[in-house]
mmCIF file of C-alpha atoms and ligand atoms in Angstrom:
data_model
loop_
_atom_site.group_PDB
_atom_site.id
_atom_site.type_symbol
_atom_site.label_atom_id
_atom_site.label_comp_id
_atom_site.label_asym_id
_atom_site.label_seq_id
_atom_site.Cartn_x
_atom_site.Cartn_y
_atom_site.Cartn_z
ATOM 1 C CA UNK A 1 9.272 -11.301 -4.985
ATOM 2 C CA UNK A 2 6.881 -11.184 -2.013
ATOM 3 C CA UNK A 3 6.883 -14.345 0.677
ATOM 4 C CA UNK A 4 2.411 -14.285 -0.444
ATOM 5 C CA UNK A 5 -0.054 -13.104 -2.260
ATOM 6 C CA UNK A 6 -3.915 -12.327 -1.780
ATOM 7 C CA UNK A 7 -6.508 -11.101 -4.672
ATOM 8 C CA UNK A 8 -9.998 -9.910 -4.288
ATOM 9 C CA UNK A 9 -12.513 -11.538 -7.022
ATOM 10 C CA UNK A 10 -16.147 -11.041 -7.169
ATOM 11 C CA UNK A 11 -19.287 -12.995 -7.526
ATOM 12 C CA UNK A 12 -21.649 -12.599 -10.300
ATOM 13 C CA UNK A 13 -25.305 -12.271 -11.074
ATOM 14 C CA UNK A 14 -26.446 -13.115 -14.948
ATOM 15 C CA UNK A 15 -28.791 -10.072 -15.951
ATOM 16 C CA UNK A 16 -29.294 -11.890 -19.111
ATOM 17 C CA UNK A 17 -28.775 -15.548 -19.920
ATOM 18 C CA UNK A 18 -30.123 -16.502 -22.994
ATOM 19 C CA UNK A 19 -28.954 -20.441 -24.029
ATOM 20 C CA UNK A 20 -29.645 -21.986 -27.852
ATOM 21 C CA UNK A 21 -29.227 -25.519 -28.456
ATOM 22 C CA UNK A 22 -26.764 -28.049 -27.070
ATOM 23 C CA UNK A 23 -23.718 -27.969 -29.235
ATOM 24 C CA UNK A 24 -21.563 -30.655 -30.428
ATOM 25 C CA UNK A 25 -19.063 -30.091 -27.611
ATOM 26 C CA UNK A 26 -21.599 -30.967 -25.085
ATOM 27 C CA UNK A 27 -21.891 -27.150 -24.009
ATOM 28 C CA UNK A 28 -25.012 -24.361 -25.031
ATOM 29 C CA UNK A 29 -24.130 -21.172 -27.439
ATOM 30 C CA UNK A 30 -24.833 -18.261 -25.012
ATOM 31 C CA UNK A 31 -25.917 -14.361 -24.878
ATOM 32 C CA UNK A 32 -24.597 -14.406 -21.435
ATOM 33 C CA UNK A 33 -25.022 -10.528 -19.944
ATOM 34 C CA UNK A 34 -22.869 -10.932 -16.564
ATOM 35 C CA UNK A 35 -22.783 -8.396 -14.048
ATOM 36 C CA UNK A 36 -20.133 -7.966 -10.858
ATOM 37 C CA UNK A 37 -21.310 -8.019 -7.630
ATOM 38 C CA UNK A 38 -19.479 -6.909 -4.703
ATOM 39 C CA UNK A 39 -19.821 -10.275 -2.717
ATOM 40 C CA UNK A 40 -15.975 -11.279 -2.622
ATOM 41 C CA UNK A 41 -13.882 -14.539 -2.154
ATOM 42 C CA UNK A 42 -10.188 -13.480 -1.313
ATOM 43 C CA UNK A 43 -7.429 -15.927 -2.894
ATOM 44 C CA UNK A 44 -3.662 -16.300 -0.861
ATOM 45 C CA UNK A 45 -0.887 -17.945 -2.335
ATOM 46 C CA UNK A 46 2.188 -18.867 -0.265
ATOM 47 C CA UNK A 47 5.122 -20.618 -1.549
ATOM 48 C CA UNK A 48 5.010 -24.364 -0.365
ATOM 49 C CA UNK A 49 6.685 -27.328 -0.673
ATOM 50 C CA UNK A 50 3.781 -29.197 -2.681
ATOM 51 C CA UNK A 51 0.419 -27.819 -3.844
ATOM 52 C CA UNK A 52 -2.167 -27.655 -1.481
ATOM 53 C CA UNK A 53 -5.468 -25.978 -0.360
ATOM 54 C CA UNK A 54 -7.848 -24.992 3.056
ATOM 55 C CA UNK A 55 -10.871 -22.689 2.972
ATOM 56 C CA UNK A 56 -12.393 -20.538 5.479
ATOM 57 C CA UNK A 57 -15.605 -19.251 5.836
ATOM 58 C CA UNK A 58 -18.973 -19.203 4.555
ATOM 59 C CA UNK A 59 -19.972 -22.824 3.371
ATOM 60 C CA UNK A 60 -16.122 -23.789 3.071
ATOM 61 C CA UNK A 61 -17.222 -27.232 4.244
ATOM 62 C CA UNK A 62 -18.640 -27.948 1.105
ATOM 63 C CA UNK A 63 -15.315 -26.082 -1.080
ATOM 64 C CA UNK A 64 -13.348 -29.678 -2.500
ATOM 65 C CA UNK A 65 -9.692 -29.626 -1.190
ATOM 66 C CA UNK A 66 -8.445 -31.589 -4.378
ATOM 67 C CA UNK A 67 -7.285 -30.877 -7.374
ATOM 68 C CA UNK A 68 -10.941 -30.578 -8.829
ATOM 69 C CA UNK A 69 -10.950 -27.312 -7.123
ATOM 70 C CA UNK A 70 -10.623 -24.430 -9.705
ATOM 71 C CA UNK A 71 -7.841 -22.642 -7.970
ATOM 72 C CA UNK A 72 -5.584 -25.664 -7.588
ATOM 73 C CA UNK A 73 -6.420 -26.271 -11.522
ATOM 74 C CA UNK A 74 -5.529 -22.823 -12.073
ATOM 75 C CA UNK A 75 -1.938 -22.678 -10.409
ATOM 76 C CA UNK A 76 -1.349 -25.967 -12.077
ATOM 77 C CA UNK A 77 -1.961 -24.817 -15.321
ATOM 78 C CA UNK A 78 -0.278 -21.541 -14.911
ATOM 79 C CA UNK A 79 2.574 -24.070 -13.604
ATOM 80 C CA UNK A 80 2.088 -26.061 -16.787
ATOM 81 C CA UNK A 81 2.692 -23.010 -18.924
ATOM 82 C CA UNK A 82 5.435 -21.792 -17.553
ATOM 83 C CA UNK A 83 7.488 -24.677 -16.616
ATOM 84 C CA UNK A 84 7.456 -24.182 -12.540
ATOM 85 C CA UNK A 85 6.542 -27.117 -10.168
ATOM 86 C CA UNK A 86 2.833 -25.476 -8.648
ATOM 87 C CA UNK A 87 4.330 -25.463 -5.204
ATOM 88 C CA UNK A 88 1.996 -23.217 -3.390
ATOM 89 C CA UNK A 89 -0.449 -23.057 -0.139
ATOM 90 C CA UNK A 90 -3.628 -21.574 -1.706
ATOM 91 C CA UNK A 91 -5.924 -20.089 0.812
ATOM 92 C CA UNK A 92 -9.452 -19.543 0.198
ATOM 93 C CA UNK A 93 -11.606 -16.968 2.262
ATOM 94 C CA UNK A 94 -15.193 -17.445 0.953
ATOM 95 C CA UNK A 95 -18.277 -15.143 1.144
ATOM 96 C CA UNK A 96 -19.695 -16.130 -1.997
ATOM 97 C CA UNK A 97 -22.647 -19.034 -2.092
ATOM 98 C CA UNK A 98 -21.029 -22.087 -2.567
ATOM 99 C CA UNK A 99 -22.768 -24.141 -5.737
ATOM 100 C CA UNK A 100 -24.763 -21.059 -6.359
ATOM 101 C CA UNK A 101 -25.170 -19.838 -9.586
ATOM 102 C CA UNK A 102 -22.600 -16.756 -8.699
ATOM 103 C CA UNK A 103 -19.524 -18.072 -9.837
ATOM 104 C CA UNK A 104 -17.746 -18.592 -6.701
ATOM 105 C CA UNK A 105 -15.819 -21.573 -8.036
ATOM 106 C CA UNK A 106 -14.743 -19.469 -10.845
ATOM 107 C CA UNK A 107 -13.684 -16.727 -9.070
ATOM 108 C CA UNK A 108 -11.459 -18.907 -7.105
ATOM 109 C CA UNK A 109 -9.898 -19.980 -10.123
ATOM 110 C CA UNK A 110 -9.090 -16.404 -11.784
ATOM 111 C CA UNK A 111 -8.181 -15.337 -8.265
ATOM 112 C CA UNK A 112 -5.932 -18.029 -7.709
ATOM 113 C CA UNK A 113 -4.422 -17.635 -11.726
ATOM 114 C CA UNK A 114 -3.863 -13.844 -10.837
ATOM 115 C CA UNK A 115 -2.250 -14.403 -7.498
ATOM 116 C CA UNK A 116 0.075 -17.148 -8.821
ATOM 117 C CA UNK A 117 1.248 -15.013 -11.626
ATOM 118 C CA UNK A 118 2.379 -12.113 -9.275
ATOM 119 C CA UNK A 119 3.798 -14.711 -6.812
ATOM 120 C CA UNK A 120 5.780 -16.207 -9.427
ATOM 121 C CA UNK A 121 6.540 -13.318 -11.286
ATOM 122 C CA UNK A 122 5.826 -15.164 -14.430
ATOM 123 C CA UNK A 123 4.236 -11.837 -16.068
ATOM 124 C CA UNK A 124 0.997 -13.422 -18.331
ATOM 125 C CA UNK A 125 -0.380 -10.706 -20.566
ATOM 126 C CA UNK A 126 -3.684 -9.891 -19.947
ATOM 127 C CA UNK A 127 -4.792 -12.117 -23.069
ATOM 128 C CA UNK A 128 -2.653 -14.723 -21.904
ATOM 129 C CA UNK A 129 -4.920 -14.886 -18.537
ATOM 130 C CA UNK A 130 -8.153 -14.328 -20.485
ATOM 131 C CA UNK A 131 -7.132 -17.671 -22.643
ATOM 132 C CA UNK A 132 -6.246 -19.453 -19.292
ATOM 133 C CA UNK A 133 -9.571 -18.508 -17.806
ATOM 134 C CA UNK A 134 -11.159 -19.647 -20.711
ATOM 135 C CA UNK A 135 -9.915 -23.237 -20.283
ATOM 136 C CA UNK A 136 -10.178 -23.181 -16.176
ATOM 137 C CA UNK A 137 -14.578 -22.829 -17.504
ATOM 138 C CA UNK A 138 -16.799 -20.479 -19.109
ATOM 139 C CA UNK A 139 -17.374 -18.071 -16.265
ATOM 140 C CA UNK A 140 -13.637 -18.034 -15.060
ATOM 141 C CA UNK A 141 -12.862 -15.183 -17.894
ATOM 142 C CA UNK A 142 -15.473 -12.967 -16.346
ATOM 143 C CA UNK A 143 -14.170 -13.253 -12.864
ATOM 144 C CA UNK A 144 -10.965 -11.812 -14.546
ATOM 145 C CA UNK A 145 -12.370 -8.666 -15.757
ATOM 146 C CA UNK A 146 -15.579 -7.705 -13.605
ATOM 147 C CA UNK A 147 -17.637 -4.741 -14.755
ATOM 148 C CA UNK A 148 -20.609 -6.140 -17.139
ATOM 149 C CA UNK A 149 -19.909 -8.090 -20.113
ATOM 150 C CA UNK A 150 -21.811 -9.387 -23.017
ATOM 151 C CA UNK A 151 -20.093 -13.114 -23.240
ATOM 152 C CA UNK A 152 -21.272 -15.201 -26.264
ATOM 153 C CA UNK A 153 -19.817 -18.990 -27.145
ATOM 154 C CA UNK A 154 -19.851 -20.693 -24.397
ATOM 155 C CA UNK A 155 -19.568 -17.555 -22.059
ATOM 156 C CA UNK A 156 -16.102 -17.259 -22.449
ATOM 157 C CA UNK A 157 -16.052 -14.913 -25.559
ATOM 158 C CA UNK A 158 -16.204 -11.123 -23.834
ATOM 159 C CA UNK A 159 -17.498 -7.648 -24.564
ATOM 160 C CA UNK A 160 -16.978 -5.358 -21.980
ATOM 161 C CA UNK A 161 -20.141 -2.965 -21.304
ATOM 162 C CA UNK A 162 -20.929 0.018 -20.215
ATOM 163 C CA UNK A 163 -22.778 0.608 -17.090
ATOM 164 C CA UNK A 164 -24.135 4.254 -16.487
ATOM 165 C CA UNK A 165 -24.831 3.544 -12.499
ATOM 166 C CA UNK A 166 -24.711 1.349 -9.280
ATOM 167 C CA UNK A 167 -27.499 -1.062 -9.464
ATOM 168 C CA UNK A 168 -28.648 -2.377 -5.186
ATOM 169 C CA UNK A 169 -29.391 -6.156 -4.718
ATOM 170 C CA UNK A 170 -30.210 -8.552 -2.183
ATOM 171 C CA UNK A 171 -28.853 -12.624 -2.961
ATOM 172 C CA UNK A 172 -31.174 -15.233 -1.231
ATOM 173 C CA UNK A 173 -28.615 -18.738 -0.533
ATOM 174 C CA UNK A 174 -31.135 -21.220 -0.760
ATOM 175 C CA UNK A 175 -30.147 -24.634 1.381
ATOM 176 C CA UNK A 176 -28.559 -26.879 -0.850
ATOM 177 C CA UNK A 177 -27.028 -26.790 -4.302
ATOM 178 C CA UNK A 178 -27.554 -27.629 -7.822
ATOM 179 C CA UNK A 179 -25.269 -28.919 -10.160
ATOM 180 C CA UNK A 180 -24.834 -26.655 -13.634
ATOM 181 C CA UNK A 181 -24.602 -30.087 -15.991
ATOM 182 C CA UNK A 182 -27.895 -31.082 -14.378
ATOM 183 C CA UNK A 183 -29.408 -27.759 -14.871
ATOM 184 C CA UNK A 184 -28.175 -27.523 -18.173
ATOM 185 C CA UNK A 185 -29.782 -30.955 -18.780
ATOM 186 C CA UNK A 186 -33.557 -30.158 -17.410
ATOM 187 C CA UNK A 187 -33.069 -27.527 -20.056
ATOM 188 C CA UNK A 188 -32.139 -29.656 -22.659
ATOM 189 C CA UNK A 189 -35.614 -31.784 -21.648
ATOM 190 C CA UNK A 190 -37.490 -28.450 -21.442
ATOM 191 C CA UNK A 191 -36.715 -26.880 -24.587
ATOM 192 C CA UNK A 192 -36.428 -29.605 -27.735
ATOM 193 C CA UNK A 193 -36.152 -26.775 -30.091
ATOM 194 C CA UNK A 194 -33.787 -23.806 -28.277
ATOM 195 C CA UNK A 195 -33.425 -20.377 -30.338
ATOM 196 C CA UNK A 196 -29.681 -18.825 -31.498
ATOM 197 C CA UNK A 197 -29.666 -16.658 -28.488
ATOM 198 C CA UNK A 198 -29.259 -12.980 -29.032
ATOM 199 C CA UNK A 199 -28.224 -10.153 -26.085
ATOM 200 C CA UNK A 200 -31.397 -7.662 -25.589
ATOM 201 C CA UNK A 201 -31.316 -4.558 -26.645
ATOM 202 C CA UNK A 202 -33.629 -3.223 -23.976
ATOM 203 C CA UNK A 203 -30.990 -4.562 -21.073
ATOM 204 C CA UNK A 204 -28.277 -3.189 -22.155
ATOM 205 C CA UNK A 205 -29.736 0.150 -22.871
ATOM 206 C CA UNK A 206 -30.958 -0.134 -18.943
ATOM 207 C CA UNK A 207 -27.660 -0.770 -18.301
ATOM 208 C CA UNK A 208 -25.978 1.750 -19.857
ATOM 209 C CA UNK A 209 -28.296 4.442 -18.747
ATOM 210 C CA UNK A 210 -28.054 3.215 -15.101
ATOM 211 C CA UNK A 211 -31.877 2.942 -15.054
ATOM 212 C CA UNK A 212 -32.778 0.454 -12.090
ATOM 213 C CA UNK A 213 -36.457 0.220 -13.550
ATOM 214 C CA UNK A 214 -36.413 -0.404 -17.067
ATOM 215 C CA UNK A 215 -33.413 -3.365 -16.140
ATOM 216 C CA UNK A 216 -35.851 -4.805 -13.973
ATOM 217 C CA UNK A 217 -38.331 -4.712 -17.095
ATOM 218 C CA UNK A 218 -35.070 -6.599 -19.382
ATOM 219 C CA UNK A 219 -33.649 -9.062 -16.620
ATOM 220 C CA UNK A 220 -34.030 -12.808 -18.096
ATOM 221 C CA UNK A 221 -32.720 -16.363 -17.257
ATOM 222 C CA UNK A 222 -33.297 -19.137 -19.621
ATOM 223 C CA UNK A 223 -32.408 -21.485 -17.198
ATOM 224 C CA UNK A 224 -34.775 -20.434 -14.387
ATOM 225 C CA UNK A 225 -37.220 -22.779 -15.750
ATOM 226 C CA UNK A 226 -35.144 -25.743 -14.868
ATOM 227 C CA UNK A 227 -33.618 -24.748 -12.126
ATOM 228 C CA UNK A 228 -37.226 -24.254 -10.527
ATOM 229 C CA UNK A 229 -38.361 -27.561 -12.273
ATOM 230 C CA UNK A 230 -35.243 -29.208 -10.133
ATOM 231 C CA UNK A 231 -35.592 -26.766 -6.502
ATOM 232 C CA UNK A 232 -39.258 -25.759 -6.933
ATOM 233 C CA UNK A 233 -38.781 -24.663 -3.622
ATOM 234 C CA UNK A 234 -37.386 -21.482 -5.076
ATOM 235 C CA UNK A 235 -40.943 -20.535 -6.453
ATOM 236 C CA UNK A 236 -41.669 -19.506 -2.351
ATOM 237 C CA UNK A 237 -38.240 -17.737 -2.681
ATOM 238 C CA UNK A 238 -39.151 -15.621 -5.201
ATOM 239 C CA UNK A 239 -42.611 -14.778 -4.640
ATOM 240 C CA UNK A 240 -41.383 -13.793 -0.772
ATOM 241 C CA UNK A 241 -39.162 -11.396 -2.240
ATOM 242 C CA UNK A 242 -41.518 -9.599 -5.177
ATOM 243 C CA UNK A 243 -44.009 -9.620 -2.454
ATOM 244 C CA UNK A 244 -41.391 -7.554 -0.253
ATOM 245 C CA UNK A 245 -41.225 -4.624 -2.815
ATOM 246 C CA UNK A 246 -38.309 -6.424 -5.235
ATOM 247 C CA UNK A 247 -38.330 -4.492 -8.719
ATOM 248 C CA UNK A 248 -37.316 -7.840 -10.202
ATOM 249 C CA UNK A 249 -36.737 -11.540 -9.197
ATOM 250 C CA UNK A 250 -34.997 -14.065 -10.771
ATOM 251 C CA UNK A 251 -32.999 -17.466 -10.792
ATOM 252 C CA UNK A 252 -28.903 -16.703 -10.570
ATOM 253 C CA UNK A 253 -27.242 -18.271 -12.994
ATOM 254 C CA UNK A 254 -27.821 -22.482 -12.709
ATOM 255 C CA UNK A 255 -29.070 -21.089 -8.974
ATOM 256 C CA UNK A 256 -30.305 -21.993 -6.049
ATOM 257 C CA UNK A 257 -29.278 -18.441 -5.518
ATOM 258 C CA UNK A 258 -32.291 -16.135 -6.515
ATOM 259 C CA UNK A 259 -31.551 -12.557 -6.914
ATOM 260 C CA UNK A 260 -33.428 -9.585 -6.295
ATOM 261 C CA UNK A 261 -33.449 -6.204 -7.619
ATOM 262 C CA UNK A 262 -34.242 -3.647 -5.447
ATOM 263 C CA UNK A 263 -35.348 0.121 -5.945
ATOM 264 C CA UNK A 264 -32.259 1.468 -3.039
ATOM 265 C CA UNK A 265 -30.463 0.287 -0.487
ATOM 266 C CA UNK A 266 -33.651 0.949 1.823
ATOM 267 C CA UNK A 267 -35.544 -1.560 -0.010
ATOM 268 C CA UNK A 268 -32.939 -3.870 -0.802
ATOM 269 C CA UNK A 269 -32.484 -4.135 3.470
ATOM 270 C CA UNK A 270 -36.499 -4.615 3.694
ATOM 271 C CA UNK A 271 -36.163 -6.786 0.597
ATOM 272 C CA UNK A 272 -33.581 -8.998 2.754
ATOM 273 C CA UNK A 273 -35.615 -9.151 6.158
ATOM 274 C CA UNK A 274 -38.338 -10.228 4.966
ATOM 275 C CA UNK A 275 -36.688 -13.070 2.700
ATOM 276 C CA UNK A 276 -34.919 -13.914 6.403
ATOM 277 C CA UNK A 277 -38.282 -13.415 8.116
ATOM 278 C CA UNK A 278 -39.997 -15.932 5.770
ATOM 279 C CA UNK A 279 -37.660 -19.239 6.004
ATOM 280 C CA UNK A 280 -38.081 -19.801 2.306
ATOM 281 C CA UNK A 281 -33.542 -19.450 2.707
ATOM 282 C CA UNK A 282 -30.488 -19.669 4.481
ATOM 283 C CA UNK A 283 -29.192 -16.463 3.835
ATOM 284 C CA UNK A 284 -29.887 -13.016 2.533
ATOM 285 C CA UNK A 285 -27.134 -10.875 1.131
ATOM 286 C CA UNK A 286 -26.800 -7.132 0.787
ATOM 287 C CA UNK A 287 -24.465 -6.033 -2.433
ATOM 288 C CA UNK A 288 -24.396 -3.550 -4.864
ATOM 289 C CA UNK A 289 -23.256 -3.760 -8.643
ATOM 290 C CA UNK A 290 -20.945 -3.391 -10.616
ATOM 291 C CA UNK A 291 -18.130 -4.673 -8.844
ATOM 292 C CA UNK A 292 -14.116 -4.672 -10.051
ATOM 293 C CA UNK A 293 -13.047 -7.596 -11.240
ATOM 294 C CA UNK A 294 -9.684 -9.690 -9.746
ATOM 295 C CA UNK A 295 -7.368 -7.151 -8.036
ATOM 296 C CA UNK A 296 -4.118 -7.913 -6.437
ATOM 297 C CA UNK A 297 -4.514 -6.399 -2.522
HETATM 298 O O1 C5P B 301 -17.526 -24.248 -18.305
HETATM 299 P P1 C5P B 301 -17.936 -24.864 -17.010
HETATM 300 O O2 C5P B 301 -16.987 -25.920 -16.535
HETATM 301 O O3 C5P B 301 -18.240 -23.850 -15.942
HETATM 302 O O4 C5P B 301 -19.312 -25.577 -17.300
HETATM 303 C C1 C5P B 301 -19.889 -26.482 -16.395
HETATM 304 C C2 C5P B 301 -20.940 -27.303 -17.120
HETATM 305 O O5 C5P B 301 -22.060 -26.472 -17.444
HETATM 306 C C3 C5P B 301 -20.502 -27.894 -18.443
HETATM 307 O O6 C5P B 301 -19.893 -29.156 -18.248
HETATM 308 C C4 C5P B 301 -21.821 -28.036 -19.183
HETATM 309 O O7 C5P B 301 -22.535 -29.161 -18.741
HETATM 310 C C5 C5P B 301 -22.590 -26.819 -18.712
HETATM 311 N N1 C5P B 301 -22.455 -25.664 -19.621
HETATM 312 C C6 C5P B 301 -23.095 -25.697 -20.846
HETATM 313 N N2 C5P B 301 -22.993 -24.619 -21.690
HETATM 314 C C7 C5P B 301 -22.270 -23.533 -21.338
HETATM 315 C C8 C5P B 301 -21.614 -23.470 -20.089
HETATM 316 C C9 C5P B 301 -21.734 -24.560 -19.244
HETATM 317 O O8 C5P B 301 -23.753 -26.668 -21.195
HETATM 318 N N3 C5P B 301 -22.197 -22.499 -22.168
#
């Protein structure tokens, strides 16, 4: 048994996210098209003599230390499962947005379930981790597998897709967060009477054929209209980046990211500039898609 472990997991951009009507459960039945982006947080666990977390890098100041932290959840549960006290040091390096939209929270968590699981040679199926993501939140599954994937219920329920090429974007980190629950809740004001949500076929023929212009003509987020409604700010966001030669911009997930699709790489680095250039973010990130999901280094 190695002395640590450290897994790779990716951040995500939604190329689809339809949402129907609040369900008994509290949560929204999704068509949830997810795609892998290769913006990575990297996850190291170290046997310890009581559970504990730090974070590095970008935005880790605002990454909770607890046990509301998704990784610490996520050895704990393993720990749960298996019988072991969840003695470990988890390290977090971040590069994905903190609070925004692209999963990093969830990626932590599958990162952290994957690492423990080779640390403690407990030897989880792959079904067994899916069903652990699953209850770690509705993104964590995806973090798992990477790729695309259609998820439907609540997110959690997976189809992998097929992707026919490598798709360029550029991620603007707006400053500040939003909260998903609230997001999900301007929705719920927005929309009285939501629609079963269904996964279009126009996106994932784009995706399959690798064709970077008709996606842009497919890309949707039902929850852009609340996120702007709560960080209308992002309005200036987007336009700055259409404006800049983007083939398609749009609200990531619950946002304040906003993600841009870009023609190449050339574009996606003017794309960026002038998104930088314009003050209307923090940040402006490079990556291309898709992305591997959690992988043991
Ligand atoms: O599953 P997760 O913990 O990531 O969800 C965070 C919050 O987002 C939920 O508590 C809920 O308010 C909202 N949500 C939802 N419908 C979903 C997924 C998330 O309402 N399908």
């Amino acid at each position: 048994m190695s002395a640590s472990v450290t897994v790779r997991v990716p951040a995500k951009v939604n190329v689809q996210l339809a949402v129907g009507a609040a369900r008994a459960d509290g949560f929204h039945d999704l068509a949830n098209v997810f795609l892998a982006v290769g913006l990575y947080d990297e996850v190291t666990v170290t046997a310890a003599d009581r559970l504990r977390i730090t974070c590095d890098g970008v935005g880790a100041g605002q990454v909770p230390l607890d046990r509301t932290n998704l990784a610490a959840r996520a050895a704990e549960l393993l720990a749960g499962r298996y019988g072991i006290a969840p003695d470990v040091h988890i390290h977090i390096d971040k590069d994905i947005p903190v609070a925004g939209g692209m999963a990093g929270g969830s990626a932590d968590g599958a990162g952290a379930l994957v690492a423990c699981d080779a640390l403690w040679g407990t030897g989880a199926g792959r079904g067994e981790l899916l069903e652990l993501c699953a209850e770690l939140g509705s993104d964590v599954p995806f973090s798992l597998v990477g790729g695309a994937a259609l998820g439907t219920g609540r997110g959690e329920k997976l189809e992998p897709l097929d992707v026919g090429g490598g798709f360029w974007w550029v991620f603007a980190v707006a400053d500040g967060g939003l909260s998903t629950p609230a997001v999900y809740r301007e929705f719920d004001r927005l929309t009285p009477v939501a629609p079963a949500p269904g996964a279009s076929p126009a996106l994932l023929a784009a995706l399959r054929d690798g064709d970077v212009r008709a996606l842009a003509g497919a890309v949707s987020n039902d929850l852009q209209p609340a996120a702007l409604s709560l960080f209308p700010s992002l309005r200036d966001t987007l336009a700055t980046g259409t404006e800049a030669g983007a083939l398609a911009a749009l609200v990531s997930g619950s946002g304040p990211t906003t993600a841009f699709l870009a023609a190449d790489a050339e574009s996606a680095r003017r794309v960026a500039d002038a998104l930088l250039a314009s003050g209307t973010c923090r940040a402006a990130r490079v990556a291309q898609s898709p992305a591997p999901g959690a992988m043991v280094l």
